[in-house]
Amino acid sequence: MGEQQRVKFPQEIIDEYAALGVDLPALFSAGHLGTRMGVEILEASPEKVVGTMPVEGNTQPYGLLHGGASAVLAETLGSVGSMLHGGSSKIAVGVDLNCTHHRGVRSGLVTGVATPVHRGRSTATYEIVISDSEGRRVCSARLTCLLRDVNKDDAAHARGAGA
């Protein structure tokens, strides 16, 4: 997934998690699946999350970007935004993902941008627009996450995320 130090986080969010001993870039990464797919998160805040993914290695048998790969990118970006919105006392759990695929892509890099539609106390919904390298919309997605309280198992996992 590349070097997470390149991710741009607002300083107040970095400070909040550092005070808890949490490795923020590792916690808000694309995880093991995202790593295998080449997802890189470039910018992350509750207001906007930006990430990229290569088409190569993420295609279906006809050589087009797999719709499931677009869904992974969308859910990753929307989840990161939801988690940042919820803060360190909440975790985001996806409860609904909707993707509409507009055009096929055979090569290059796709970029996803997640922006909030709703940010409440118990749920957060993000719209994710995935575009090709020429700026053409490839996929429109919407993710809703439940924001639930962190429990001790969640907290232990978060502290070890960078290990």
Short mmCIF file of C-alpha atoms in Angstrom, two decimals:
data_model
loop_
_atom_site.label_atom_id
_atom_site.label_comp_id
_atom_site.label_asym_id
_atom_site.label_seq_id
_atom_site.Cartn_x
_atom_site.Cartn_y
_atom_site.Cartn_z
CA MET A 1 0.00 0.00 0.00
CA GLY A 2 2.97 2.29 0.03
CA GLU A 3 4.30 4.45 2.78
CA GLN A 4 1.50 5.59 5.05
CA GLN A 5 3.55 8.63 6.14
CA ARG A 6 2.37 10.28 2.93
CA VAL A 7 -1.22 10.38 4.21
CA LYS A 8 -2.29 13.90 5.13
CA PHE A 9 -4.25 14.03 8.40
CA PRO A 10 -5.45 17.16 10.23
CA GLN A 11 -3.05 17.84 13.12
CA GLU A 12 -5.78 17.76 15.78
CA ILE A 13 -6.68 14.22 14.74
CA ILE A 14 -3.05 13.09 14.79
CA ASP A 15 -2.72 14.54 18.30
CA GLU A 16 -5.92 12.85 19.55
CA TYR A 17 -4.77 9.39 18.51
CA ALA A 18 -1.12 9.90 19.52
CA ALA A 19 -2.30 10.67 23.06
CA LEU A 20 -3.88 7.20 23.12
CA GLY A 21 -0.74 5.51 21.82
CA VAL A 22 -2.41 4.62 18.52
CA ASP A 23 -0.51 4.53 15.22
CA LEU A 24 -2.98 6.61 13.20
CA PRO A 25 -1.63 5.82 9.70
CA ALA A 26 -1.69 2.07 10.42
CA LEU A 27 -5.15 2.21 11.97
CA PHE A 28 -6.66 4.17 9.09
CA SER A 29 -5.00 2.21 6.30
CA ALA A 30 -6.71 0.06 3.72
CA GLY A 31 -5.86 -3.07 5.71
CA HIS A 32 -4.57 -6.36 4.34
CA LEU A 33 -7.07 -6.52 1.46
CA GLY A 34 -6.32 -2.96 0.42
CA THR A 35 -2.59 -3.69 0.56
CA ARG A 36 -2.98 -6.67 -1.79
CA MET A 37 -5.02 -4.49 -4.14
CA GLY A 38 -2.57 -1.58 -4.09
CA VAL A 39 -4.91 0.92 -2.40
CA GLU A 40 -3.14 4.04 -1.17
CA ILE A 41 -4.80 6.64 1.01
CA LEU A 42 -3.41 10.07 0.15
CA GLU A 43 -5.50 12.43 2.27
CA ALA A 44 -7.83 11.77 5.17
CA SER A 45 -10.14 13.97 7.24
CA PRO A 46 -13.81 13.72 8.26
CA GLU A 47 -14.61 16.13 5.40
CA LYS A 48 -12.73 14.36 2.58
CA VAL A 49 -10.80 11.14 2.02
CA VAL A 50 -8.78 10.61 -1.17
CA GLY A 51 -7.20 7.36 -2.30
CA THR A 52 -5.95 5.58 -5.39
CA MET A 53 -5.84 2.02 -6.70
CA PRO A 54 -4.16 0.54 -9.77
CA VAL A 55 -6.33 -1.11 -12.38
CA GLU A 56 -3.64 -3.70 -13.09
CA GLY A 57 -4.10 -6.70 -10.85
CA ASN A 58 -7.71 -5.73 -10.07
CA THR A 59 -9.45 -6.75 -13.29
CA GLN A 60 -12.12 -9.26 -14.23
CA PRO A 61 -11.69 -11.81 -17.08
CA TYR A 62 -12.43 -9.24 -19.83
CA GLY A 63 -9.55 -7.07 -18.65
CA LEU A 64 -11.76 -4.37 -17.13
CA LEU A 65 -11.52 -3.03 -13.58
CA HIS A 66 -13.50 -5.46 -11.42
CA GLY A 67 -16.64 -3.94 -9.87
CA GLY A 68 -15.70 -5.58 -6.58
CA ALA A 69 -12.36 -3.77 -6.67
CA SER A 70 -14.20 -0.46 -7.01
CA ALA A 71 -16.36 -1.51 -4.06
CA VAL A 72 -13.25 -2.22 -1.95
CA LEU A 73 -11.84 1.22 -2.74
CA ALA A 74 -15.18 2.89 -2.01
CA GLU A 75 -15.73 1.08 1.28
CA THR A 76 -12.17 1.76 2.39
CA LEU A 77 -12.42 5.51 1.77
CA GLY A 78 -15.91 5.88 3.22
CA SER A 79 -14.94 3.85 6.29
CA VAL A 80 -11.87 5.99 6.95
CA GLY A 81 -13.99 9.15 6.76
CA SER A 82 -16.60 7.62 9.07
CA MET A 83 -13.95 6.53 11.57
CA LEU A 84 -12.37 9.97 11.61
CA HIS A 85 -15.80 11.56 12.08
CA GLY A 86 -16.59 9.19 14.95
CA GLY A 87 -13.33 9.98 16.72
CA SER A 88 -11.21 7.79 18.94
CA SER A 89 -14.14 6.59 21.09
CA LYS A 90 -16.05 5.05 18.14
CA ILE A 91 -15.41 2.53 15.40
CA ALA A 92 -17.15 2.51 12.05
CA VAL A 93 -18.87 -0.66 10.83
CA GLY A 94 -20.19 -0.68 7.27
CA VAL A 95 -23.90 -1.52 7.08
CA ASP A 96 -24.77 -0.55 3.50
CA LEU A 97 -22.68 -0.21 0.33
CA ASN A 98 -24.19 0.75 -3.01
CA CYS A 99 -22.11 1.00 -6.20
CA THR A 100 -23.10 2.05 -9.70
CA HIS A 101 -20.49 1.34 -12.38
CA HIS A 102 -20.52 3.85 -15.25
CA ARG A 103 -17.62 2.90 -17.52
CA GLY A 104 -14.93 0.30 -17.91
CA VAL A 105 -11.26 0.98 -17.29
CA ARG A 106 -8.45 -1.24 -18.59
CA SER A 107 -5.29 0.43 -17.31
CA GLY A 108 -3.84 3.16 -15.17
CA LEU A 109 -4.85 4.34 -11.76
CA VAL A 110 -8.31 5.15 -10.43
CA THR A 111 -8.86 7.79 -7.78
CA GLY A 112 -11.65 7.79 -5.24
CA VAL A 113 -12.89 10.81 -3.31
CA ALA A 114 -15.21 10.28 -0.34
CA THR A 115 -17.26 13.21 0.97
CA PRO A 116 -19.90 13.15 3.71
CA VAL A 117 -23.61 13.07 2.97
CA HIS A 118 -24.60 12.67 6.64
CA ARG A 119 -22.48 12.70 9.80
CA GLY A 120 -24.51 11.90 12.88
CA ARG A 121 -23.90 10.47 16.34
CA SER A 122 -24.64 6.86 15.43
CA THR A 123 -24.26 6.70 11.64
CA ALA A 124 -22.22 8.33 8.91
CA THR A 125 -22.89 8.20 5.17
CA TYR A 126 -20.31 9.06 2.51
CA GLU A 127 -20.57 9.45 -1.25
CA ILE A 128 -17.54 8.09 -3.05
CA VAL A 129 -16.76 9.08 -6.64
CA ILE A 130 -14.17 6.96 -8.43
CA SER A 131 -12.61 8.44 -11.57
CA ASP A 132 -10.08 7.29 -14.14
CA SER A 133 -6.80 9.06 -14.89
CA GLU A 134 -8.62 11.38 -17.31
CA GLY A 135 -11.12 12.47 -14.66
CA ARG A 136 -14.03 10.48 -16.10
CA ARG A 137 -16.41 8.98 -13.53
CA VAL A 138 -16.02 5.22 -13.35
CA CYS A 139 -18.18 4.47 -10.30
CA SER A 140 -20.53 6.27 -7.93
CA ALA A 141 -20.87 4.69 -4.51
CA ARG A 142 -22.53 5.40 -1.19
CA LEU A 143 -21.48 3.85 2.12
CA THR A 144 -23.32 4.04 5.44
CA CYS A 145 -21.46 3.06 8.59
CA LEU A 146 -22.77 2.43 12.08
CA LEU A 147 -20.66 4.26 14.67
CA ARG A 148 -20.40 2.11 17.76
CA ASP A 149 -18.47 2.53 20.98
CA VAL A 150 -14.96 1.10 21.10
CA ASN A 151 -14.70 -1.95 23.35
CA LYS A 152 -11.55 -3.36 24.96
CA ASP A 153 -10.91 -5.82 22.09
CA ASP A 154 -11.18 -3.00 19.54
CA ALA A 155 -8.78 -0.83 21.54
CA ALA A 156 -6.21 -3.64 21.85
CA HIS A 157 -6.37 -4.25 18.09
CA ALA A 158 -5.98 -0.53 17.34
CA ARG A 159 -2.88 -0.23 19.52
CA GLY A 160 -1.32 -3.20 17.74
CA ALA A 161 -2.31 -2.13 14.22
CA GLY A 162 1.15 -0.81 13.43
CA ALA A 163 2.99 -3.89 14.70
#
